[in-house]
Amino acid sequence: MKTQWQRVLTVAVGVLLVSVAALADPPSAFDLRDVAGEDFVTTVKSQIDGTCWTFGSMAAVEGNLLMTGAWTAAGETGEPNLAEYHLDWWNGFNEHNNDDIVPPSGSGLVVHQGGDYRVTTAYLSRVEGAVRDIDGQSHTPAPPRSGPSFHYYYPRDVEWFVAGADLSNIDTIKEKIMSEGVLATCLAYSSGFISNSIHYQPPDDDMLPNHGVAIVGWDDAKVTQAPEPGAWIVKNSWGASWGIDGYFWISYYDKWCCQEPEMGAVSFQNVEPFAYHHVYYHDYHGWRDTMTQTSEAFNWFEAGGDEYLSSVSFFTAADAVDYTVSIYDGFEADELVGLLSTKSGSYEYSGFHTVDLDTPVLLSPGDDFCVYVSLSDGGHPYDRTSDVPVLLGAHYRVTVPSSAGPTESYYRDGGAWIDLQNYADPNWPGTGNFCIKGLTVDAGLRVDPSEGSGSEGPVGGPFVPGDATYGIEYAGVDPIDFEVSVDPPVDWLTVSGDLSGTLPGDPAVVNLEVNSNANVLGEGTYVATIHFTNETNHLGDTTREFTLAVGAKRYEWTLDEDPFWTVEGLWAYGQPTGQGGQYGGPDPTSGHTGDNVYGYNLDGDYPNNMLERHLTSEAVDCTDLAQTRLKFWRWLGVERPIYDHAYVRVSND
């Protein structure tokens, strides 16, 4: 378990190693799928509708997680697998959801019909995602926006590159692929541009980009339709049966690939499990425009709790930019007051960047704080109501509304600070906010996991699981004393380990174990409340509940008899006839435990693109029950694996 400060040190060392490795000239051919026998590219996916840009984005994020080993280090299993359709639904730019309008729906992009990499970066920078496939992947209906079990992955940097018409910057792009992994790009796909799985759009052709893909390597000697050799190896999202096992080539001289300023070459870097608890921002839609005439700006926030402001993120609109980040206590009499922390540095390439403060700032509920950023070149990127001119996977333009209010964003004009709401431009819609964010961690005690735990079993035991473990850390500078207690006390739970001590230091560990006294408990639910107390300043005082469920109350439907549940459409009780299975194999001819089932069309397949049809059970009384679970057996015939979902919904009415 790493503290916030340990995490910052690890990231800094990683960046140093990458910089040293990037000094060598790139080879004439390179393939991320085979780097000294290792594969740094995830499996080819198969998109539905106009969602290519989400697959190009997540292919790049997944590739970086493989390059750095952050996925495995976070305890995940298998290859990185992130939810493209969560990005598709919850990016904030579409008709489904835009938090900058009221109500938050009905305007913007059409879901499943286009987006771009700036949309992706806005979604990632405010930590709407990226989430895992198992957390929020659903093409239809919309997946949950968030959940307590979701794992979030955050790219600390996203950089934009352009190869240049003379390919003068192509080595930089190659070095980024070698050091950071898969790179997202775009092209104007047309059957007229592709031959033998090689794509080339001549520079004088007018067709705009319409497809998002990901670059995984190159070959300088690859002969293409272009006058000169050289091509990128590209991962597509049309399934492994398309092209060359799901891949194809794009000429170095293609009109848009690695050339389009916003989508030609985008690198998602330093991706890690989200290490913060809160993000403060006003720029919901990220970088939509740039105020080139100012180098200084700040955003004004109010703290929502006891927190340490430990990092700041912002965009740079030019290469080779020096920055200064400063945190102030407030803004009074038209001046920033009370300097609390400052840090300066530089970024070589344009894009989104996250800076860790050398001196984190302690915030209390209701505290004002201002995040100031000075940039030496390119001006300040900002959010505003904007026209999205190029939509990968779509054939339309759309206006995406943003909103802003007074006293949120300021810029320096000469010697004076100007509220961005008062920007002197007759065409200014008043919807702009600067792309400056503050990232915080909760101050005080931090107890992991963040939820309670429990055990269950029959009267007399045994109880499973029989124990639980909690880790305790402290986010702060000065040492504090802590204590762990059970109040009111119970005799069936033994609490041991680091029950008192001083932090920060090595994380404390507390063990909970159900003891033999539980064997004499009668049927029922028993709760022990464990108190984690900061004895010094009480920042982060918290509790966790351990629930012991003794005995079992079970409802069971074996379907030997018809329970007469409510049905819609072709849902019916009876014995399946085995006549379906056109897509997913032969239908069954019986249930799991007997002859009968509840099935949709017992005599054949369900229709293609069928709307939801519900089977609704009788009410289930869960009064006084704990550790409640639902288990069922199901058989589902499908056209393609992406549709292999059946939904169970539970309500209290």
XYZ file of C-alpha atoms in Angstrom:
653
model
C 0.000 0.000 0.000
C 1.558 3.309 -1.093
C 0.984 6.696 0.395
C 0.306 9.676 -1.852
C 3.861 10.914 -1.333
C 5.385 7.514 -2.239
C 3.297 7.449 -5.407
C 4.677 10.815 -6.508
C 8.270 9.586 -6.063
C 7.577 6.455 -8.134
C 6.121 8.486 -11.017
C 9.113 10.823 -11.067
C 11.593 7.927 -11.334
C 9.561 6.356 -14.164
C 9.661 9.559 -16.215
C 13.447 9.756 -15.823
C 13.937 6.227 -17.163
C 11.679 6.877 -20.165
C 13.566 10.077 -21.033
C 16.910 8.277 -21.053
C 15.538 5.451 -23.212
C 14.177 7.915 -25.775
C 17.601 9.371 -26.648
C 18.452 6.666 -29.212
C 17.314 7.000 -32.838
C 14.225 4.904 -33.570
C 14.764 1.731 -35.628
C 13.599 1.461 -39.238
C 10.908 -1.048 -38.206
C 9.156 -1.601 -34.894
C 6.111 -3.534 -33.657
C 4.680 -3.235 -30.133
C 3.223 -6.718 -30.536
C 6.727 -8.199 -30.377
C 9.257 -6.254 -28.329
C 11.905 -8.787 -27.326
C 9.134 -11.378 -27.215
C 6.647 -9.262 -25.250
C 3.290 -8.048 -26.572
C 2.272 -4.523 -25.518
C -1.002 -4.371 -27.479
C -4.374 -5.573 -26.212
C -6.776 -7.792 -28.147
C -8.493 -6.489 -31.284
C -12.082 -5.468 -30.440
C -15.207 -5.183 -32.597
C -17.053 -1.867 -32.388
C -20.780 -1.256 -32.801
C -22.021 1.889 -34.581
C -19.873 5.034 -34.790
C -17.761 4.375 -31.710
C -14.344 3.974 -33.367
C -12.888 6.935 -31.446
C -13.637 5.255 -28.119
C -11.801 2.123 -29.259
C -8.835 4.137 -30.547
C -8.697 5.951 -27.208
C -8.912 2.883 -24.996
C -6.458 0.932 -27.167
C -3.911 3.672 -26.426
C -4.704 3.834 -22.697
C -4.560 0.024 -22.425
C -1.273 -0.017 -24.304
C 0.314 2.411 -21.856
C -0.886 0.293 -18.923
C 0.883 -2.684 -20.504
C 4.080 -0.701 -21.156
C 4.365 0.518 -17.570
C 3.028 -2.595 -15.853
C 0.575 -0.395 -13.925
C -2.368 -2.713 -14.660
C -0.736 -5.739 -13.049
C 0.782 -3.638 -10.257
C -2.746 -2.498 -9.376
C -3.752 -6.127 -8.770
C -5.738 -6.548 -11.984
C -5.698 -9.870 -13.833
C -5.483 -10.608 -17.544
C -4.759 -7.886 -20.068
C -6.019 -4.312 -19.608
C -9.642 -4.148 -20.733
C -11.358 -0.768 -20.438
C -14.959 0.212 -21.170
C -15.269 1.963 -24.533
C -19.048 2.341 -24.239
C -18.807 3.998 -20.824
C -16.800 6.733 -22.571
C -19.396 6.723 -25.364
C -22.318 7.318 -22.958
C -20.762 9.459 -20.203
C -18.296 11.735 -22.036
C -20.537 14.759 -21.244
C -20.821 16.000 -24.830
C -23.889 14.077 -25.959
C -27.659 14.041 -25.912
C -27.644 11.456 -23.132
C -25.779 13.571 -20.577
C -24.204 17.006 -20.354
C -23.873 18.310 -16.793
C -23.511 21.871 -18.108
C -27.177 22.082 -19.152
C -30.470 21.721 -17.285
C -31.913 19.161 -17.702
C -28.646 17.385 -18.555
C -29.885 15.766 -21.773
C -31.225 16.472 -25.230
C -28.388 18.453 -26.827
C -25.015 17.610 -28.344
C -23.510 14.533 -29.950
C -25.647 11.557 -30.863
C -24.686 8.573 -28.691
C -22.870 5.901 -30.735
C -22.390 8.376 -33.591
C -19.048 10.077 -33.202
C -16.552 11.866 -30.995
C -12.864 12.738 -30.893
C -9.783 12.592 -28.684
C -10.366 15.980 -27.044
C -13.740 14.631 -25.927
C -11.900 11.618 -24.518
C -9.369 13.796 -22.705
C -12.080 15.943 -21.095
C -13.771 12.761 -19.832
C -10.485 11.404 -18.469
C -9.252 14.699 -16.977
C -12.334 15.124 -14.775
C -12.119 11.377 -13.933
C -15.444 10.249 -15.330
C -13.332 7.276 -16.494
C -11.523 5.292 -17.725
C -13.238 2.363 -16.052
C -12.824 -1.353 -16.608
C -14.927 -3.380 -19.011
C -16.418 -5.254 -16.040
C -17.394 -1.936 -14.410
C -19.286 -0.025 -17.081
C -19.386 -1.710 -20.471
C -22.768 -1.686 -22.188
C -23.637 -0.587 -25.707
C -27.361 -0.617 -24.880
C -28.740 0.384 -22.442
C -26.423 2.964 -20.878
C -24.056 1.458 -18.293
C -24.004 2.823 -14.725
C -22.180 6.153 -14.528
C -20.259 5.159 -11.401
C -20.223 2.563 -8.670
C -18.407 1.740 -5.423
C -16.576 -1.168 -7.073
C -15.423 0.799 -10.137
C -11.673 1.048 -10.763
C -10.618 4.317 -12.421
C -7.493 4.744 -14.555
C -6.104 8.244 -15.013
C -3.564 9.417 -17.636
C -1.425 12.048 -15.965
C -0.384 13.314 -19.404
C -1.964 13.358 -22.870
C 0.184 14.783 -25.652
C -0.610 15.833 -29.240
C 1.838 15.478 -32.138
C 1.970 16.286 -35.850
C 4.471 14.535 -38.118
C 4.590 17.474 -40.540
C 4.198 17.437 -44.297
C 7.957 16.761 -44.640
C 7.825 14.182 -41.773
C 10.298 16.341 -39.841
C 8.670 15.318 -36.551
C 8.121 11.633 -37.328
C 10.978 10.456 -35.096
C 9.340 12.128 -32.093
C 6.152 10.177 -32.752
C 8.104 6.934 -33.137
C 9.961 7.564 -29.871
C 6.670 8.163 -28.073
C 5.305 4.851 -29.379
C 8.438 3.073 -28.167
C 8.383 4.689 -24.719
C 4.667 5.232 -24.042
C 2.952 2.545 -26.135
C 0.007 2.534 -28.530
C -0.895 5.916 -30.043
C -4.378 7.033 -31.149
C -4.843 8.487 -34.642
C -7.427 9.180 -37.334
C -7.943 8.717 -41.061
C -10.553 9.276 -43.749
C -11.403 5.653 -44.443
C -12.671 4.795 -47.905
C -12.553 1.594 -49.925
C -11.029 3.716 -52.690
C -8.038 4.524 -50.474
C -7.213 0.974 -49.335
C -5.645 -1.873 -51.293
C -4.150 -5.098 -49.940
C -4.763 -3.788 -46.409
C -2.704 -0.631 -47.119
C -4.438 2.760 -46.729
C -3.358 5.973 -48.443
C -5.419 9.145 -48.907
C -3.604 11.589 -51.210
C -3.000 15.005 -49.638
C -5.039 16.757 -52.346
C -8.185 14.736 -51.564
C -10.890 16.698 -49.659
C -12.416 13.871 -47.594
C -12.375 14.651 -43.839
C -11.377 12.164 -41.107
C -14.139 9.678 -40.298
C -12.444 6.863 -38.396
C -10.354 6.481 -35.235
C -7.711 3.754 -34.934
C -4.463 3.090 -33.054
C -0.835 2.906 -34.219
C 1.231 -0.007 -32.855
C 4.368 0.180 -35.006
C 5.909 1.059 -38.372
C 8.108 -0.048 -41.247
C 10.140 2.562 -43.156
C 10.523 0.209 -46.126
C 6.842 -0.698 -46.565
C 5.777 0.025 -50.147
C 2.383 1.738 -50.371
C 0.295 3.601 -52.933
C 2.178 6.798 -51.980
C 5.191 7.964 -54.016
C 7.558 7.111 -51.134
C 7.737 3.975 -48.934
C 6.977 3.872 -45.221
C 3.832 2.987 -43.287
C 2.344 2.694 -39.820
C 1.024 -0.609 -38.435
C -2.521 0.119 -37.297
C -4.934 -1.686 -34.980
C -8.547 -1.422 -36.125
C -11.763 -2.085 -34.195
C -13.676 -4.149 -36.749
C -12.835 -7.577 -35.350
C -9.910 -9.944 -35.870
C -11.385 -11.340 -39.107
C -10.998 -7.961 -40.882
C -7.776 -6.962 -42.672
C -4.643 -8.700 -41.416
C -6.027 -10.286 -38.225
C -7.693 -6.966 -37.420
C -4.703 -4.782 -38.444
C -3.742 -2.821 -41.557
C -1.141 -0.332 -42.830
C -1.371 3.447 -43.314
C 1.185 5.293 -45.410
C 3.384 7.875 -43.696
C 2.115 10.241 -46.394
C -1.601 9.743 -45.705
C -3.419 13.094 -45.523
C -4.653 12.824 -41.917
C -2.852 10.025 -40.062
C -0.279 11.717 -37.771
C -1.110 15.018 -39.501
C -4.500 16.236 -38.219
C -3.618 18.686 -35.370
C -6.211 17.455 -32.840
C -6.561 13.785 -33.767
C -3.580 12.779 -35.908
C -1.273 11.509 -33.148
C -2.432 11.437 -29.524
C -0.420 9.734 -26.784
C -2.028 8.807 -23.433
C 0.821 8.608 -20.922
C 1.613 7.747 -17.310
C -1.729 6.008 -16.858
C -2.243 4.900 -13.272
C -5.014 3.968 -10.853
C -6.615 7.238 -9.809
C -4.673 8.299 -6.705
C -6.893 11.158 -5.536
C -10.295 11.502 -3.903
C -11.647 14.701 -5.488
C -11.149 16.832 -8.599
C -12.017 20.546 -8.503
C -12.798 22.022 -11.925
C -15.017 24.455 -13.810
C -14.082 23.284 -17.344
C -16.473 20.354 -17.753
C -15.678 19.993 -21.480
C -11.921 20.544 -21.318
C -9.927 22.208 -24.074
C -12.373 23.739 -26.602
C -10.579 27.019 -27.425
C -7.424 28.967 -26.548
C -6.989 32.520 -25.206
C -3.693 33.266 -26.914
C -3.350 36.831 -25.628
C -2.818 35.931 -21.967
C -0.155 33.930 -20.156
C -1.658 34.051 -16.643
C -4.956 32.641 -15.392
C -6.474 31.159 -12.267
C -9.582 29.306 -11.148
C -11.272 30.035 -7.812
C -12.665 27.107 -5.791
C -14.226 26.339 -2.415
C -13.070 23.256 -0.514
C -15.681 20.651 0.283
C -13.905 18.873 3.134
C -10.686 18.243 5.029
C -8.333 17.615 2.126
C -4.785 18.036 0.886
C -4.479 19.761 -2.482
C -1.562 17.728 -3.801
C -1.654 18.109 -7.598
C -2.811 20.446 -10.367
C -3.667 19.684 -13.995
C -3.812 21.996 -17.011
C -3.339 22.054 -20.791
C -0.510 23.608 -22.782
C -1.377 24.841 -26.286
C 2.197 24.901 -27.630
C 5.398 22.882 -27.450
C 8.296 23.863 -25.161
C 6.256 25.673 -22.497
C 7.572 26.787 -19.097
C 4.944 26.797 -16.358
C 4.481 28.084 -12.837
C 1.707 26.698 -10.639
C 0.822 28.571 -7.450
C -1.863 28.000 -4.821
C -3.275 31.077 -3.068
C -5.478 31.411 -0.015
C -7.960 33.666 -1.815
C -8.658 36.651 -4.051
C -9.202 40.015 -2.351
C -9.256 43.595 -3.655
C -8.510 42.311 -7.155
C -5.337 40.545 -6.053
C -4.361 36.966 -5.230
C -3.440 36.747 -1.545
C -1.756 34.264 0.763
C 0.681 32.203 -1.307
C 0.492 28.629 0.021
C 2.527 26.573 -2.449
C 4.293 27.053 -5.775
C 6.101 24.941 -8.348
C 7.737 25.659 -11.718
C 8.885 23.459 -14.556
C 8.467 22.871 -18.286
C 6.731 20.562 -20.745
C 8.247 19.704 -24.086
C 4.999 18.923 -25.879
C 1.489 20.355 -26.125
C -1.287 18.592 -24.261
C -2.767 17.752 -20.876
C -0.392 17.589 -17.907
C -0.560 16.818 -14.187
C 1.887 18.482 -11.761
C 2.506 17.280 -8.187
C 3.042 20.081 -5.652
C 6.191 19.865 -3.551
C 4.197 21.282 -0.629
C 0.607 19.974 -0.518
C -1.926 22.448 0.852
C -4.245 21.526 3.732
C -7.842 22.622 3.079
C -10.795 22.750 5.445
C -14.501 22.720 4.538
C -15.513 26.091 3.076
C -11.953 27.313 2.488
C -11.433 29.447 -0.605
C -8.398 28.552 -2.685
C -7.147 29.788 -6.054
C -5.118 27.692 -8.499
C -2.906 29.989 -10.605
C -1.055 28.855 -13.741
C 1.428 30.899 -15.769
C 2.400 29.564 -19.218
C 5.308 30.959 -21.220
C 3.874 30.310 -24.670
C 0.666 29.420 -26.522
C -1.830 31.097 -24.214
C -4.416 29.414 -21.973
C -6.791 26.668 -23.163
C -10.381 27.013 -21.972
C -13.803 25.385 -22.197
C -16.714 27.122 -23.932
C -19.869 26.369 -25.884
C -18.331 25.046 -29.083
C -18.967 23.648 -32.492
C -17.437 20.180 -32.846
C -16.272 20.251 -36.467
C -14.880 16.729 -36.956
C -16.604 13.682 -35.511
C -14.881 10.342 -35.987
C -17.537 7.813 -36.888
C -20.180 10.408 -37.853
C -21.148 12.687 -40.730
C -22.437 15.806 -39.005
C -21.391 18.871 -37.030
C -22.914 19.709 -33.686
C -22.869 22.481 -31.084
C -22.084 21.344 -27.536
C -23.266 23.817 -24.853
C -21.079 24.698 -21.875
C -21.943 26.883 -18.892
C -19.978 29.185 -16.583
C -20.591 31.704 -13.833
C -18.904 34.765 -12.342
C -15.925 34.500 -9.940
C -14.856 31.131 -11.365
C -12.098 31.897 -13.919
C -9.839 34.944 -14.238
C -7.119 36.045 -16.659
C -4.550 38.838 -16.423
C -4.884 41.667 -18.926
C -1.989 44.063 -18.509
C -1.787 44.579 -14.759
C -5.407 43.726 -13.927
C -7.291 40.500 -13.280
C -10.439 40.137 -15.423
C -13.291 37.747 -14.700
C -13.605 35.586 -17.815
C -17.335 36.295 -17.725
C -16.435 39.905 -18.614
C -14.217 39.087 -21.586
C -14.515 42.077 -23.955
C -15.641 40.388 -27.168
C -19.034 41.076 -28.805
C -19.286 37.393 -29.806
C -18.373 36.045 -26.350
C -21.195 33.779 -25.107
C -20.046 33.922 -21.466
C -19.710 30.153 -21.183
C -15.942 29.856 -20.742
C -13.748 28.492 -17.969
C -10.010 27.924 -17.952
C -8.762 24.330 -18.003
C -7.164 24.378 -14.554
C -8.016 21.662 -12.041
C -7.075 20.878 -8.461
C -6.690 17.267 -7.322
C -7.003 16.446 -3.635
C -6.702 13.541 -1.221
C -8.743 13.343 1.961
C -6.778 14.620 4.934
C -6.313 12.674 8.122
C -6.849 8.973 8.672
C -7.482 6.869 5.604
C -8.891 3.409 6.231
C -8.826 0.802 3.478
C -11.123 -0.751 2.368
C -13.628 2.082 2.465
C -16.644 -0.117 3.170
C -17.676 -2.441 5.976
C -17.170 -6.193 6.009
C -19.014 -9.212 7.259
C -19.417 -12.937 7.740
C -22.278 -15.430 7.679
C -23.108 -18.987 8.572
C -25.636 -21.289 10.213
C -26.453 -21.328 13.917
C -23.420 -22.869 15.620
C -21.076 -21.921 12.803
C -18.851 -22.128 10.868
C -18.869 -18.529 9.634
C -17.407 -17.501 6.300
C -15.273 -15.535 5.819
C -13.991 -15.780 9.345
C -11.884 -12.629 9.317
C -11.223 -9.238 7.705
C -8.296 -6.821 7.535
C -8.125 -3.015 7.448
C -5.129 -0.836 6.650
C -4.702 2.630 8.202
C -2.657 5.502 6.753
C -2.416 9.181 7.527
C -2.295 11.944 4.918
C -0.522 14.813 6.605
C 2.793 16.356 7.566
C 2.937 16.401 11.379
C 2.661 13.053 13.211
C -0.593 12.078 14.913
C -1.621 9.396 17.406
C -4.451 7.004 16.546
C -6.573 4.423 18.368
C -8.859 1.585 17.227
C -11.762 0.428 19.401
C -15.096 -1.415 19.263
C -17.992 0.553 20.716
C -20.263 -0.798 22.004
C -18.080 -3.832 22.751
C -19.042 -7.320 21.523
C -17.620 -10.649 22.656
C -17.961 -12.558 19.367
C -15.386 -10.500 17.423
C -11.669 -10.373 18.240
C -9.862 -7.209 17.133
C -6.052 -7.356 17.019
C -3.026 -5.797 15.337
C -2.060 -2.130 15.433
C -4.773 -0.854 17.764
C -2.840 2.310 18.618
C 0.277 4.087 17.457
C 1.726 7.032 15.586
C 1.343 7.945 11.905
C 2.592 8.724 9.275
C 4.929 5.808 8.948
C 4.384 2.253 7.845
C 0.664 1.601 7.351
C -1.047 0.176 10.416
C -2.944 -3.097 10.033
C -6.000 -4.145 12.051
C -7.344 -7.717 11.990
C -10.940 -8.740 12.747
C -11.784 -12.373 13.512
C -15.065 -14.073 14.383
C -14.300 -16.103 17.532
C -15.882 -19.149 19.175
C -18.397 -17.030 21.134
C -20.284 -16.613 17.871
C -21.179 -20.315 17.950
C -23.738 -19.744 20.721
C -25.537 -16.858 19.010
C -29.135 -17.376 17.951
C -30.434 -16.693 14.461
C -30.237 -13.038 13.540
C -27.982 -10.224 12.376
C -25.266 -8.872 14.688
C -23.273 -5.705 14.069
C -19.985 -4.521 15.564
C -18.875 -0.910 14.993
C -15.113 -0.413 14.780
C -13.949 3.150 15.505
C -10.759 4.511 13.925
C -9.885 7.668 15.871
C -7.288 10.359 15.200
C -6.447 11.278 18.784
C -4.411 14.365 17.823
C -6.643 16.475 15.569
C -9.519 14.095 14.683
C -9.068 14.616 10.940
C -10.417 11.536 9.197
C -12.131 9.941 12.202
C -14.254 7.145 10.774
C -16.001 3.857 11.499
C -16.467 0.510 9.790
C -19.225 -1.995 10.503
C -18.657 -5.739 10.699
C -21.918 -7.640 10.168
C -22.403 -11.238 11.297
C -25.425 -13.008 9.794
C -26.369 -16.110 11.785
C -28.776 -18.602 10.242
C -30.253 -18.503 6.759
C -33.562 -17.570 5.244
C -33.728 -18.658 1.631
C -36.231 -18.270 -1.154
C -35.954 -20.811 -3.935
C -37.819 -21.370 -7.199
C -36.914 -24.667 -8.877
C -39.654 -24.044 -11.472
C -41.101 -27.520 -10.990
C -44.358 -25.615 -10.743
C -45.373 -22.328 -12.367
C -44.904 -19.453 -9.846
C -47.139 -17.288 -12.102
C -44.729 -14.383 -12.442
C -45.615 -11.325 -14.554
C -44.539 -11.672 -18.207
C -44.158 -9.384 -21.235
C -43.939 -10.306 -24.904
C -43.046 -13.969 -25.485
C -41.853 -14.695 -21.951
C -43.544 -17.940 -20.886
C -43.332 -20.788 -18.375
C -42.837 -24.295 -19.763
C -40.407 -26.715 -21.342
C -38.145 -25.369 -24.134
C -38.450 -27.283 -27.395
C -34.842 -26.942 -28.602
C -35.880 -25.348 -31.871
C -33.907 -22.086 -31.570
C -30.196 -21.438 -31.531
C -29.577 -19.990 -34.978
C -26.729 -17.841 -33.624
C -25.667 -19.211 -30.273
C -25.853 -22.987 -30.670
C -28.827 -25.325 -30.161
C -31.461 -24.332 -27.637
C -31.865 -26.490 -24.518
C -34.757 -28.929 -24.099
C -35.007 -28.653 -20.320
C -34.143 -26.430 -17.383
C -31.126 -26.593 -15.083
C -32.859 -28.611 -12.353
C -35.927 -29.980 -14.154
C -37.942 -29.852 -17.336
C -39.367 -26.356 -17.050
C -38.004 -22.832 -17.394
C -39.127 -19.269 -17.844
C -37.933 -18.479 -21.362
C -38.432 -15.970 -24.129
C -40.002 -17.862 -27.056
C -39.794 -21.460 -25.917
C -40.148 -22.579 -29.542
C -37.328 -20.561 -31.159
C -35.042 -17.519 -31.124
C -35.822 -14.053 -29.877
C -36.000 -11.321 -32.563
C -32.952 -9.373 -33.681
C -32.554 -5.925 -32.014
C -35.412 -6.744 -29.650
C -36.572 -4.092 -27.208
C -36.478 -4.960 -23.511
C -39.157 -7.399 -22.417
C -39.426 -8.088 -18.703
C -40.050 -11.148 -16.561
C -40.979 -9.901 -13.072
C -40.948 -12.140 -9.999
C -43.148 -11.939 -6.952
C -42.005 -9.695 -4.103
C -39.194 -11.094 -1.943
C -39.215 -10.063 1.723
C -35.653 -9.227 2.815
C -36.633 -7.624 6.129
C -33.879 -8.058 8.750
C -31.686 -9.960 6.290
C -27.988 -9.171 5.771
C -25.410 -10.356 3.221
C -28.296 -10.714 0.758
C -27.490 -12.284 -2.606
C -29.372 -13.429 -5.681
C -28.233 -16.469 -7.676
C -29.788 -17.861 -10.816
C -29.018 -20.009 -13.832
C -29.559 -18.635 -17.313
C -29.039 -19.689 -20.929
C -28.699 -16.997 -23.583
C -28.336 -17.467 -27.332
C -26.722 -14.505 -29.037
C -25.576 -13.201 -32.419
C -22.182 -11.934 -31.198
C -20.378 -11.969 -27.825
C -20.882 -8.205 -27.394
C -24.620 -8.854 -26.939
C -24.087 -11.523 -24.271
C -25.889 -9.606 -21.537
C -29.076 -10.198 -19.618
C -30.071 -7.656 -16.978
C -31.473 -8.228 -13.513
C -33.057 -5.222 -11.845
C -34.102 -5.023 -8.208
C -36.368 -2.348 -6.748
C -37.927 -1.720 -3.354
C -41.419 -1.008 -4.673
